[in-house]
Short mmCIF file of C-alpha atoms and ligand atoms in Angstrom, two decimals:
data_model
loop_
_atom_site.label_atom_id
_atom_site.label_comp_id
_atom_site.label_asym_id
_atom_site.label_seq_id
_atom_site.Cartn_x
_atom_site.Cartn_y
_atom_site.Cartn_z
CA UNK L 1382 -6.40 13.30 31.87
CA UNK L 1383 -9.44 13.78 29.37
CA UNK L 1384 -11.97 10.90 29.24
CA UNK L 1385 -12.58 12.24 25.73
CA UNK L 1386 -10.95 10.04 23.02
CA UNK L 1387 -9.72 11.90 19.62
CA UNK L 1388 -10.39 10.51 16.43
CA UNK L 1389 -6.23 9.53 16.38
CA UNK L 1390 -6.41 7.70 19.64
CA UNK L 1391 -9.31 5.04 18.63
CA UNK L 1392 -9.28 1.93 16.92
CA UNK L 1393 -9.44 1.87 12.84
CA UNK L 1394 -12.83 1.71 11.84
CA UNK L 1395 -13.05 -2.18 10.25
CA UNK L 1396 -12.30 -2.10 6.55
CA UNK L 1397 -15.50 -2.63 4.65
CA UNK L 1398 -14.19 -5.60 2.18
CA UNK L 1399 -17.73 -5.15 0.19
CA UNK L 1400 -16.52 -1.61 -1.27
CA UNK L 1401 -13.02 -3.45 -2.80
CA UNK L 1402 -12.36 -5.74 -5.42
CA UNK L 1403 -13.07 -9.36 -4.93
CA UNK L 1404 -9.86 -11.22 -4.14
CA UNK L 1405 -10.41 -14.23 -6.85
CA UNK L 1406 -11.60 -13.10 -10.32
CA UNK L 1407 -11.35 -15.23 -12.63
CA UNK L 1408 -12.03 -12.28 -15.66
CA UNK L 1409 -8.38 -11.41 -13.92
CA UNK L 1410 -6.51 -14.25 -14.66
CA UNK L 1411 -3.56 -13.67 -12.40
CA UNK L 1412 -5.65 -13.06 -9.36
CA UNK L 1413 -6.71 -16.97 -9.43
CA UNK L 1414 -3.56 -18.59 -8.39
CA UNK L 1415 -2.69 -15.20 -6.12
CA UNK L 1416 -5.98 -14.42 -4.24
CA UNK L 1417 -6.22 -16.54 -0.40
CA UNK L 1418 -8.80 -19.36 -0.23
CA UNK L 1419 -9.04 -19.15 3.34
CA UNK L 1420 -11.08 -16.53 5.21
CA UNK L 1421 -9.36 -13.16 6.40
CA UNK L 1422 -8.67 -13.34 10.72
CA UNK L 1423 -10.54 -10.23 11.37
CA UNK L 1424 -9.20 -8.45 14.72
CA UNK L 1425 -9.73 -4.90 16.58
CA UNK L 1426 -6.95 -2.87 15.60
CA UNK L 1427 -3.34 -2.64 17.65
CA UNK L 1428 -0.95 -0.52 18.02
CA UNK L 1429 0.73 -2.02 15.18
CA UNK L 1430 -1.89 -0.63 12.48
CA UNK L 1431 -3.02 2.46 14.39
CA UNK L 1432 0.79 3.90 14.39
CA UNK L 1433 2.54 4.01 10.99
CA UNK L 1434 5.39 5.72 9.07
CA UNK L 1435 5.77 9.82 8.49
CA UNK L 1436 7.96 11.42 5.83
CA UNK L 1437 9.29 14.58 6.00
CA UNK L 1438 9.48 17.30 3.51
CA UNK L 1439 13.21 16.44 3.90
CA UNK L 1440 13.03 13.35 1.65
CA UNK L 1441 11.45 14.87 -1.34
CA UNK L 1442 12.96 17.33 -4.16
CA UNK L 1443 11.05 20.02 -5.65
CA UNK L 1444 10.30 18.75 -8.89
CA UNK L 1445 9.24 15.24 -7.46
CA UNK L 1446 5.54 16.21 -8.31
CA UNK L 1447 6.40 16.94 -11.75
CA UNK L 1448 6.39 14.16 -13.71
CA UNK L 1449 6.47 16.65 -16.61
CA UNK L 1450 10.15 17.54 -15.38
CA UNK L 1451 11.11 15.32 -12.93
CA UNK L 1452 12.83 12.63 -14.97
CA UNK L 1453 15.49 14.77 -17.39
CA UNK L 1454 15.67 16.76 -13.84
CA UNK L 1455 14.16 20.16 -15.50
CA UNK L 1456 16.35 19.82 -18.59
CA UNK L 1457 13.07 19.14 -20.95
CA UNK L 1458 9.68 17.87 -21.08
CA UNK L 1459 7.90 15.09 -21.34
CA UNK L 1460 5.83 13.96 -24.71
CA UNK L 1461 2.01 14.39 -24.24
CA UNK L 1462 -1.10 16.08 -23.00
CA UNK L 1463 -0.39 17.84 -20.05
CA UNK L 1464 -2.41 17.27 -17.33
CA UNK L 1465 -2.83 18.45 -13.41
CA UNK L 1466 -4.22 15.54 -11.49
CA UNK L 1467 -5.31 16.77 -8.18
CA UNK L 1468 -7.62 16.36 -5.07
CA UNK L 1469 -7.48 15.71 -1.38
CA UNK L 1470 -6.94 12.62 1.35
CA UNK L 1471 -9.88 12.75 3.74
CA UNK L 1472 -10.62 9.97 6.16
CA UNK L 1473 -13.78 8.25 6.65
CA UNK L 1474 -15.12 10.91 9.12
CA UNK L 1475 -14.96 13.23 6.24
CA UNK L 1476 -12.08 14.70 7.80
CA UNK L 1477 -8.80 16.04 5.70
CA UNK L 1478 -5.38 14.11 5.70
CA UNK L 1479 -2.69 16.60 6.38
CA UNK L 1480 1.16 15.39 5.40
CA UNK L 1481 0.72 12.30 4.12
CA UNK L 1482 2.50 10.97 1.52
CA UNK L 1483 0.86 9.91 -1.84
CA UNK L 1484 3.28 8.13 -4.43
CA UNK L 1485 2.66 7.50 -8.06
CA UNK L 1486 3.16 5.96 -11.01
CA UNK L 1487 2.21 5.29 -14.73
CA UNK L 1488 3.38 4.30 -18.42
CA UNK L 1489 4.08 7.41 -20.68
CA UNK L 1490 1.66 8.88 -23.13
CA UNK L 1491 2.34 5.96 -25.65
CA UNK L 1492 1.27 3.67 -22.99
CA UNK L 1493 4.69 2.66 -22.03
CA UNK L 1494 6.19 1.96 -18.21
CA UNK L 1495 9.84 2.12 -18.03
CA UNK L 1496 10.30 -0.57 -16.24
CA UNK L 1497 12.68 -3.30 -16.87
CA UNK L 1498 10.10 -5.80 -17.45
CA UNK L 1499 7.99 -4.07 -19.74
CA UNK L 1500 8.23 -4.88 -23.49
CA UNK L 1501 5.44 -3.18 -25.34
CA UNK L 1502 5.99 -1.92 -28.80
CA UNK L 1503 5.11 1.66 -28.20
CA UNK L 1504 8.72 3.87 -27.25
CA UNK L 1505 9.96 5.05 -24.06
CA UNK L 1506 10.10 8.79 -24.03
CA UNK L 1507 13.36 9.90 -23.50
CA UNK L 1508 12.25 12.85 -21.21
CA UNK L 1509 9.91 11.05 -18.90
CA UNK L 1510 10.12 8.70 -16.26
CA UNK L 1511 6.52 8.12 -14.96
CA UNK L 1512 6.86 8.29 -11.13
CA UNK L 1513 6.33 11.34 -8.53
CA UNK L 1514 5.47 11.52 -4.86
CA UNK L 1515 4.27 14.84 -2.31
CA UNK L 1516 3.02 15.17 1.10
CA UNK L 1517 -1.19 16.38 1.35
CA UNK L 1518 -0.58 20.02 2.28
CA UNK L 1519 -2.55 20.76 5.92
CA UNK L 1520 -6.16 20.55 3.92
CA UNK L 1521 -5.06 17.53 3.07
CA UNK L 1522 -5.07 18.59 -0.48
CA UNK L 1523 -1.96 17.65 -2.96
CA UNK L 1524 -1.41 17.96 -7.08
CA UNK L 1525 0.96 16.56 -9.81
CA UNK L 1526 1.77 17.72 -13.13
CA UNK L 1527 1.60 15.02 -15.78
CA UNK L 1528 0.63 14.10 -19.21
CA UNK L 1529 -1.93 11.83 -20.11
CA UNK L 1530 -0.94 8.22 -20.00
CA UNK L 1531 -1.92 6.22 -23.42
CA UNK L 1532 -4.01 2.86 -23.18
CA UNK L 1533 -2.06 -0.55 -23.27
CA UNK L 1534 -2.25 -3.94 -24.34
CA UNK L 1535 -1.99 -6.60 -21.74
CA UNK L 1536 -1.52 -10.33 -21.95
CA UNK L 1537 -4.63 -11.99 -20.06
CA UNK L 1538 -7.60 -12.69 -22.21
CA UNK L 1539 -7.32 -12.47 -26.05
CA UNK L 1540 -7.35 -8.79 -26.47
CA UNK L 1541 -7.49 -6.91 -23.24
CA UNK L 1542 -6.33 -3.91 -22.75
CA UNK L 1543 -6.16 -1.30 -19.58
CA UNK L 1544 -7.92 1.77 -19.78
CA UNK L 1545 -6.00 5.20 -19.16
CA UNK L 1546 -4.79 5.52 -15.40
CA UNK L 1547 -2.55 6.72 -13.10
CA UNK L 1548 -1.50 3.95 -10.35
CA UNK L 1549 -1.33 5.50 -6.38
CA UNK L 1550 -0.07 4.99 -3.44
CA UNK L 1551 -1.14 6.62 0.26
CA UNK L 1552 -0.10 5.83 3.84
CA UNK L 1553 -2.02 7.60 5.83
CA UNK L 1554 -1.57 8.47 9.43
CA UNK L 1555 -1.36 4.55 10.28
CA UNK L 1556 -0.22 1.60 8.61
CA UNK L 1557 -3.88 -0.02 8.99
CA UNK L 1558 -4.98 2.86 6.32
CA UNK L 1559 -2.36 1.70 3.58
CA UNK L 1560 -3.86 1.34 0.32
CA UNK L 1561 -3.07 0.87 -3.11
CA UNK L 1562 -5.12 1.91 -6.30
CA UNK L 1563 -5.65 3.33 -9.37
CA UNK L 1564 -7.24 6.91 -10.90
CA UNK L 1565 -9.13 6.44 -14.14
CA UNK L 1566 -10.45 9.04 -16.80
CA UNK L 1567 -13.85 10.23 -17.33
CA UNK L 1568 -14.93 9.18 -21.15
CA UNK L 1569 -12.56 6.35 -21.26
CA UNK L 1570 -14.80 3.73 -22.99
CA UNK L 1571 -12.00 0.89 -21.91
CA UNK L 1572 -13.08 1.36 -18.29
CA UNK L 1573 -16.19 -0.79 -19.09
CA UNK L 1574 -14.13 -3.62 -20.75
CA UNK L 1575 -11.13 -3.87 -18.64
CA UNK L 1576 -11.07 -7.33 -16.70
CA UNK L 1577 -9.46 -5.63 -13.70
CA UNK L 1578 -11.39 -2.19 -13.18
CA UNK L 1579 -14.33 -5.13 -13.42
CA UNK L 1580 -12.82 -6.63 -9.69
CA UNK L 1581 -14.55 -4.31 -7.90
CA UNK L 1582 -18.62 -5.39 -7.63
CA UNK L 1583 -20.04 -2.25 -6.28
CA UNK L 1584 -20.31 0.41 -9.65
CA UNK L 1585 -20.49 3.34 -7.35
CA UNK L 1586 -16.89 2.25 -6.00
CA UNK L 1587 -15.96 1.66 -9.43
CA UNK L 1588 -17.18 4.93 -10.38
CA UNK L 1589 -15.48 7.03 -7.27
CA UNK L 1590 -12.36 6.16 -9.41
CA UNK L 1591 -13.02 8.38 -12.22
CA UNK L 1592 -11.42 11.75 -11.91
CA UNK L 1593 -13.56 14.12 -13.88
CA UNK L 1594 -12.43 16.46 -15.87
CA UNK L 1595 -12.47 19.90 -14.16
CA UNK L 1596 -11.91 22.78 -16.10
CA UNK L 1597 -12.41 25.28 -13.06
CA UNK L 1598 -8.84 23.73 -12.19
CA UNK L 1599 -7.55 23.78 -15.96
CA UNK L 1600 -4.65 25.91 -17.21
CA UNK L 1601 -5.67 28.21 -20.10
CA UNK L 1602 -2.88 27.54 -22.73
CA UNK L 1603 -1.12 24.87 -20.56
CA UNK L 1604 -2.63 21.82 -18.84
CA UNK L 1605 -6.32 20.07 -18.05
CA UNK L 1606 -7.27 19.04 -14.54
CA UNK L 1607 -8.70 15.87 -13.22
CA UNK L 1608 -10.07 15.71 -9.82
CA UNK L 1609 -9.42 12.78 -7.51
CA UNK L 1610 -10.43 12.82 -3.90
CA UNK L 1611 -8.81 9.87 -1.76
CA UNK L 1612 -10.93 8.49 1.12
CA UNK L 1613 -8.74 6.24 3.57
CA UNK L 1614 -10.23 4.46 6.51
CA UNK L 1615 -10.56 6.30 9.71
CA UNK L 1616 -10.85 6.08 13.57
CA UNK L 1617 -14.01 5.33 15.48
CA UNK L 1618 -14.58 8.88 17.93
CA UNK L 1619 -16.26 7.91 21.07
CA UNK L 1620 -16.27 9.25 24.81
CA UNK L 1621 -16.71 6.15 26.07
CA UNK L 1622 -13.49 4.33 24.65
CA UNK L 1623 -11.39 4.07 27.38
CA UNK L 1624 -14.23 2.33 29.63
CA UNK L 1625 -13.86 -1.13 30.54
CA UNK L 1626 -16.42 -3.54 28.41
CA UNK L 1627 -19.55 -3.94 30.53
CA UNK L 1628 -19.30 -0.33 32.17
CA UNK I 377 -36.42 7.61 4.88
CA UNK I 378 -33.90 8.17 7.56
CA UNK I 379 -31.53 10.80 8.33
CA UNK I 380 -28.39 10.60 5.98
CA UNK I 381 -25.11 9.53 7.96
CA UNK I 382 -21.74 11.70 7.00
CA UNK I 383 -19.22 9.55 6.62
CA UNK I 384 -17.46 8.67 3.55
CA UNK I 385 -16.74 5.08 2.02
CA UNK I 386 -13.15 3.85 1.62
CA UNK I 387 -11.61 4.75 -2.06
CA UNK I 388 -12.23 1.17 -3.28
CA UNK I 389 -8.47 -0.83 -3.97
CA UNK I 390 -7.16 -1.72 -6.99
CA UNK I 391 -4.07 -4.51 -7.86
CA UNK I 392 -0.42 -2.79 -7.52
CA UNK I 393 -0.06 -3.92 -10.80
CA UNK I 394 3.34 -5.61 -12.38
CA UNK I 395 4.93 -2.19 -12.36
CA UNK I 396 4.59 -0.80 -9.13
CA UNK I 397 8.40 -0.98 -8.43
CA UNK I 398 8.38 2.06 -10.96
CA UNK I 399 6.74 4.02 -8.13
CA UNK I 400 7.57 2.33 -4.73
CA UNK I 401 11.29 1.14 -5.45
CA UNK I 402 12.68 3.14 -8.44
CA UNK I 403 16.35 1.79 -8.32
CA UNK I 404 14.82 -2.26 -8.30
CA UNK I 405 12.59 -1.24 -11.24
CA UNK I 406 15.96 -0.38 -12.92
CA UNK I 407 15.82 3.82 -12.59
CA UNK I 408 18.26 4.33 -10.00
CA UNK I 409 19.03 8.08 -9.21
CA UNK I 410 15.33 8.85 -9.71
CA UNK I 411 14.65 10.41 -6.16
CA UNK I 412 17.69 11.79 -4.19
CA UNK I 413 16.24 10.05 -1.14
CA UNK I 414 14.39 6.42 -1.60
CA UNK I 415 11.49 5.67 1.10
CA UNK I 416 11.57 2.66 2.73
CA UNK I 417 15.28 1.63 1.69
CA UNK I 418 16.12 0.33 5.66
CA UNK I 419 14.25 -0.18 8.70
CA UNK I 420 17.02 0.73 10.91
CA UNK I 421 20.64 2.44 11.66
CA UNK I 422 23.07 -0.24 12.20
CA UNK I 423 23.92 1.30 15.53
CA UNK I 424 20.22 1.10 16.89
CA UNK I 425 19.97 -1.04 20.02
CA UNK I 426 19.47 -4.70 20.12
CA UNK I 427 19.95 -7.49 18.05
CA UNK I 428 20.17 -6.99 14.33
CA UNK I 429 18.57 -9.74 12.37
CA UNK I 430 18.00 -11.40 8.59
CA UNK I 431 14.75 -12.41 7.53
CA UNK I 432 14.65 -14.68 4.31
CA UNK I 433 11.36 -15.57 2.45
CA UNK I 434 9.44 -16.21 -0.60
CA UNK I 435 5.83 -15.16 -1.30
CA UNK I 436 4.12 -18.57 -3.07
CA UNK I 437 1.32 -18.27 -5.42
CA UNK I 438 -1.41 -21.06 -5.30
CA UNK I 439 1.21 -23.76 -7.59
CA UNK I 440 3.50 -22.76 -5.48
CA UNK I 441 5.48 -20.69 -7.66
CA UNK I 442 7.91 -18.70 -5.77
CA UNK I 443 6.67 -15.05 -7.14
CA UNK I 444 9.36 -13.16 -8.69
CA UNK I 445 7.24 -10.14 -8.70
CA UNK I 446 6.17 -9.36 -5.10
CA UNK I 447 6.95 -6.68 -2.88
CA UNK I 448 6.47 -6.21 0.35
CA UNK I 449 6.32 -3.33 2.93
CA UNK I 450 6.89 -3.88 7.33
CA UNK I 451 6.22 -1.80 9.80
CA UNK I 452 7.57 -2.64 13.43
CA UNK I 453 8.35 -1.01 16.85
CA UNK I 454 12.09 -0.35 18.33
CA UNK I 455 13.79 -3.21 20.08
CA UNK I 456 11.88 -1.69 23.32
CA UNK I 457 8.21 -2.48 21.71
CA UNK I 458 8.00 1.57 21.27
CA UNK I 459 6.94 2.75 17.63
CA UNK I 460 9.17 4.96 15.71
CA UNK I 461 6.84 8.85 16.78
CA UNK I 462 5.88 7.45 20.22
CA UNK I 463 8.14 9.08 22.88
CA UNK I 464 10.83 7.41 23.84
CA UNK I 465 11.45 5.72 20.84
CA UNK I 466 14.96 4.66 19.57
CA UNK I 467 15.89 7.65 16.76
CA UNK I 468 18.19 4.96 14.33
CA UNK I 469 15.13 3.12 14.14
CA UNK I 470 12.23 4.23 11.35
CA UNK I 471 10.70 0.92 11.62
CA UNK I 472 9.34 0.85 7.96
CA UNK I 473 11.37 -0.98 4.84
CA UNK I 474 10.04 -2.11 1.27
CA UNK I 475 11.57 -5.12 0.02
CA UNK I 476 10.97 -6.97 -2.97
CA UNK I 477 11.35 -10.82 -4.42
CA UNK I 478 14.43 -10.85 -6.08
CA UNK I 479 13.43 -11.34 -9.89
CA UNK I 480 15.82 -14.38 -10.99
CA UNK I 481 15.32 -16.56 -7.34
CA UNK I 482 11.80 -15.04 -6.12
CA UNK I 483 13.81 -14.62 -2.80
CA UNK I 484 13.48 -11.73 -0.36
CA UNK I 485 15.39 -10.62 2.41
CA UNK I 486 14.49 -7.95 5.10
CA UNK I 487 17.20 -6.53 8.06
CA UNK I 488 15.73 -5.12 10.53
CA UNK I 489 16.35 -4.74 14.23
CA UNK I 490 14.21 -7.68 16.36
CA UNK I 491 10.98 -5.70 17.77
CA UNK I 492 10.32 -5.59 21.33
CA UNK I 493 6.55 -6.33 23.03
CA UNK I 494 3.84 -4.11 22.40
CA UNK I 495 1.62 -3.44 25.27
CA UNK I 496 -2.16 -2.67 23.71
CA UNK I 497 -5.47 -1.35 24.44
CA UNK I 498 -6.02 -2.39 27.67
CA UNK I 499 -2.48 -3.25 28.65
CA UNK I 500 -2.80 -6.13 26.77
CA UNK I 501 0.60 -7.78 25.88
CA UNK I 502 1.67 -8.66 22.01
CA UNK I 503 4.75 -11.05 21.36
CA UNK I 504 7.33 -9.40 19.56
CA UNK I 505 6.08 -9.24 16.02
CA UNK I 506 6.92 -7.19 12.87
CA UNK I 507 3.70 -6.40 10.68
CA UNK I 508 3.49 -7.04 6.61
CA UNK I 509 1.79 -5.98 3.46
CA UNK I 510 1.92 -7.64 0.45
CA UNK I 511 1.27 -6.18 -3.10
CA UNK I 512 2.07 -7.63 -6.45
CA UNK I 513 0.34 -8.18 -9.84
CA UNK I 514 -3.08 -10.22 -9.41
CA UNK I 515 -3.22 -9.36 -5.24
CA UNK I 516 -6.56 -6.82 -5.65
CA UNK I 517 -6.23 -5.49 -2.26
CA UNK I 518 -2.87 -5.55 -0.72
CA UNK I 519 -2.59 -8.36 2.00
CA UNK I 520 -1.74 -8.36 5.89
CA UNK I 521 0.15 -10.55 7.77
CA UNK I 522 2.80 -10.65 10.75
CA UNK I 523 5.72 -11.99 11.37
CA UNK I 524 6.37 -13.63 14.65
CA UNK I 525 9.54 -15.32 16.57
CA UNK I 526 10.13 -19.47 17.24
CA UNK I 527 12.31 -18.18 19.79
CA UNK I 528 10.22 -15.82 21.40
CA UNK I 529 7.46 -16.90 24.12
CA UNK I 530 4.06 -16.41 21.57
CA UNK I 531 1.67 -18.12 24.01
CA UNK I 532 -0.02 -15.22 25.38
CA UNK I 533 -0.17 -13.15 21.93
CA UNK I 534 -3.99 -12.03 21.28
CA UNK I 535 -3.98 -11.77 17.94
CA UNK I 536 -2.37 -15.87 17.58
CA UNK I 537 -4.72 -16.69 20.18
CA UNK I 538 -7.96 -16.09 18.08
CA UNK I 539 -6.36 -18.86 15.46
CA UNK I 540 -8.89 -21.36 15.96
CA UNK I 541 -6.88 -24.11 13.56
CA UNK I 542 -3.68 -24.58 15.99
CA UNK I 543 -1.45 -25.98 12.74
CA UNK I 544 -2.11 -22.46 10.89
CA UNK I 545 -0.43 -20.38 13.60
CA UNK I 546 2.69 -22.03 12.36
CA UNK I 547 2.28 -20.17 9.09
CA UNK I 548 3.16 -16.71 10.96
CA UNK I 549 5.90 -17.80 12.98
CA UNK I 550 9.39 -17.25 11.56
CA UNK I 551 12.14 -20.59 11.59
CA UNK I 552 15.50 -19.90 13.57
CA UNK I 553 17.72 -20.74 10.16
CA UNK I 554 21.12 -19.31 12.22
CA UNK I 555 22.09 -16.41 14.81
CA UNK I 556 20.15 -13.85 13.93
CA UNK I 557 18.84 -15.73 10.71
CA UNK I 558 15.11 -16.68 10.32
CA UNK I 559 13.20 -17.79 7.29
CA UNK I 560 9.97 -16.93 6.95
CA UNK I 561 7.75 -18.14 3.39
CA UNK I 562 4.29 -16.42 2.18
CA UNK I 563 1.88 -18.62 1.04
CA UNK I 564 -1.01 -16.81 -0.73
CA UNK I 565 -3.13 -20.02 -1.98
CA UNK I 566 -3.83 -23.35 -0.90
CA UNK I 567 -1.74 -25.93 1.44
CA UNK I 568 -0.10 -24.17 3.98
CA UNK I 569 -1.91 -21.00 3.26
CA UNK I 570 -0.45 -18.62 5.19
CA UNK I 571 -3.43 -16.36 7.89
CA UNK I 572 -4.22 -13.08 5.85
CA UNK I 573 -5.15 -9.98 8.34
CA UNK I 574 -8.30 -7.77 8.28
CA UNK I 575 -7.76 -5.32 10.87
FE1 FE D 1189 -0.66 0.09 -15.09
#
């Protein structure tokens, strides 16, 4: 057996909680009553977060990355400014995330979800759902079709409301690396008054959320592409890891 | 000035929002028939080996409002201790489920086969436990936690070991309601705050 350790054998490197949002805001009002007061226990990682769920290509249907198409099920398109939103999963070592599975969703070009619970003016769009999923191809590089989703109101101060984005989902290789978040638009001027882009301290962070626009990528005639790279945690690489402490 | 390191920071978290059912659990957000094939929708074929078992919860905000709008993801290992990918593992079991509060009762319930040991780095020994992840609306960065047994032996478990307030490891231990019935509560705020994970 190798001595040599690969970066999928070694422990999670520890999540740097200075790079996310602050868990109390109180700019945010629902995170007051929903953020812990206590401090986090902070542990090596175990098997239980260094292993984690896999998808196939199996689950998914072909237009599930189409959220252009994938709601009437081809039949017709969705209202709005078609976009490709695209980009790759690396890990912390700067190294890609091959066939993982990145989920997500957003409110329709009016700014609408359809979701039971939401009741905002603007219409639901008959032809579009708002959801897609796909697997990060071997380069760890994956793409949706879209449109645009429109700005919306949102009860928490007087008159907030949340800038353009697209909410996403990754897993990862492990279920330590499972994060949540949320892809904004370069020019949006709401980015700078929205109470919960504002939960994250660090403005570079903040910042590595805004897909650019990226014409190389664009469509003549068809779409626009935004670019937006993923970075999950990753695993520390050392020779030395299976040594007893001390040696 | 000093030589530039290359590797990258973590894509910085944001809150799942009051929506994210759209995306994780179409048919609960009230769009069933959206995917041919849900993720997540069961842990487990009913025919996997050993015991089959009902977990019953609510996640509490700080008032101690039961939160109709949480949901929750697990991730566990076969009845053996062996992760669904590792060899040997049982096949009817894919270990991972999404479950969310019910939105009238803020009540969920997860089904799932009861998870064997886990030996770790080191050959050290876990008691049986099934890990959690909690997102919802206000929750900036999605929250860890475990679930373990009353009626499994927990004494020797490293990670309840380094819970230097005794009283709190209570708050990840799951209460024998029946056979093969446990209820197990989230507390996200304030008395009886449940131990949140950074690992
Ligand atoms: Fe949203």
């Amino acid at each position: 057996m190798s001595n040599f350790i690969t970066t999928d054998k070694g422990p999670l490197i520890p999540r740097n909680r200075e790079v996310h949002p602050v868990a109390y805001d109180p700019g945010y009002k629902t995170s007051v009553s929903r953020s812990p007061n206590l401090p986090l226990l902070s542990m090596e990682s175990s098997p239980s977060e260094e292993t984690g769920p896999t998808f196939g290509h199996g689950k998914l249907g072909a237009l599930d990355n189409n959220l252009v198409l994938n709601w009437t099920k081809g039949a017709a398109p969705a209202v709005g400014e078609r976009i490709l939103m695209h980009g790759r999963v690396l890990d912390e070592n700067a190294r890609p995330v091959p066939n993982t599975l990145i989920e997500i969703w957003q409110a329709n070009a009016g700014g609408r979800y359809r979701h039971k619970k939401d009741t905002y003016l603007a219409p639901l769009d008959p032809n579009f759902g708002g959801c897609g999923r796909t697997l990060t191809d071997e380069n760890g590089y994956y793409q949706f079709l879209t449109v645009r989703p429109g700005a919306y109101p949102w009860p928490n101060r007087g008159n907030d409301w949340r800038p353009m984005h697209i909410h996403v989902s990754v897993y990862g290789h492990s279920f330590g690396q499972r994060l949540i978040t949320q892809m904004y638009f370069e020019g949006d001027p709401l980015i700078d008054h929205c109470p919960i882009a504002a939960t994250i301290k660090n403005r570079a962070q903040l910042d590595a959320l805004v897909a650019p626009l990226d014409l190389a990528h664009s469509r003549p005639l068809d779409y626009l592409a935004y670019k937006f790279d993923i970075v999950l945690r990753g695993r520390r690489q050392s020779m030395f890891e299976n040594k007893l402490e001390g040696m | 000035m000093v030589q530039k390191l290359d590797t990258l920071v973590e894509t910085a978290s944001q809150t799942a929002g009051p929506y994210v059912h759209i995306g994780l659990m179409p048919t609960y957000a009230g769009n069933p028939g959206y995917y041919d094939e849900e993720i997540g929708v069961s842990p487990i074929e009913d025919s996997c080996d050993g015991e089959i078992i009902e977990i019953t919860g609510s996640v509490y905000d700080g008032t101690g409002w039961a939160m109709r709008d949480a949901l929750i993801e697990s991730w566990q290992p076969d009845a053996k201790g062996v992760f669904p990918g590792q060899e040997g593992a049982d096949p009817k079991v894919s270990g991972h489920c999404r479950f969310a509060a019910d939105a009238e009762t803020g009540e969920f319930t997860l089904r799932t086969v009861k998870p064997g040991k886990v030996k770790g780095r080191g050959g050290v020994e876990s008691a049986p436990h099934i890990s959690l992840w909690v997102v919802a609306r206000g929750i900036n960065i999605g929250l860890q936690t475990r679930i373990y047994f009353e009626d499994e032996d927990n004494s020797s478990d490293p990670l309840l070991a380094r819970i230097e307030q005794r009283p709190r490891v209570d708050t990840l231990i799951a209460k024998k309601t029946g056979e093969g019935q446990y209820r197990f509560d989230i507390r996200l705020q304030g008395e009886g705050e449940t131990v949140f994970l950074d690992i």
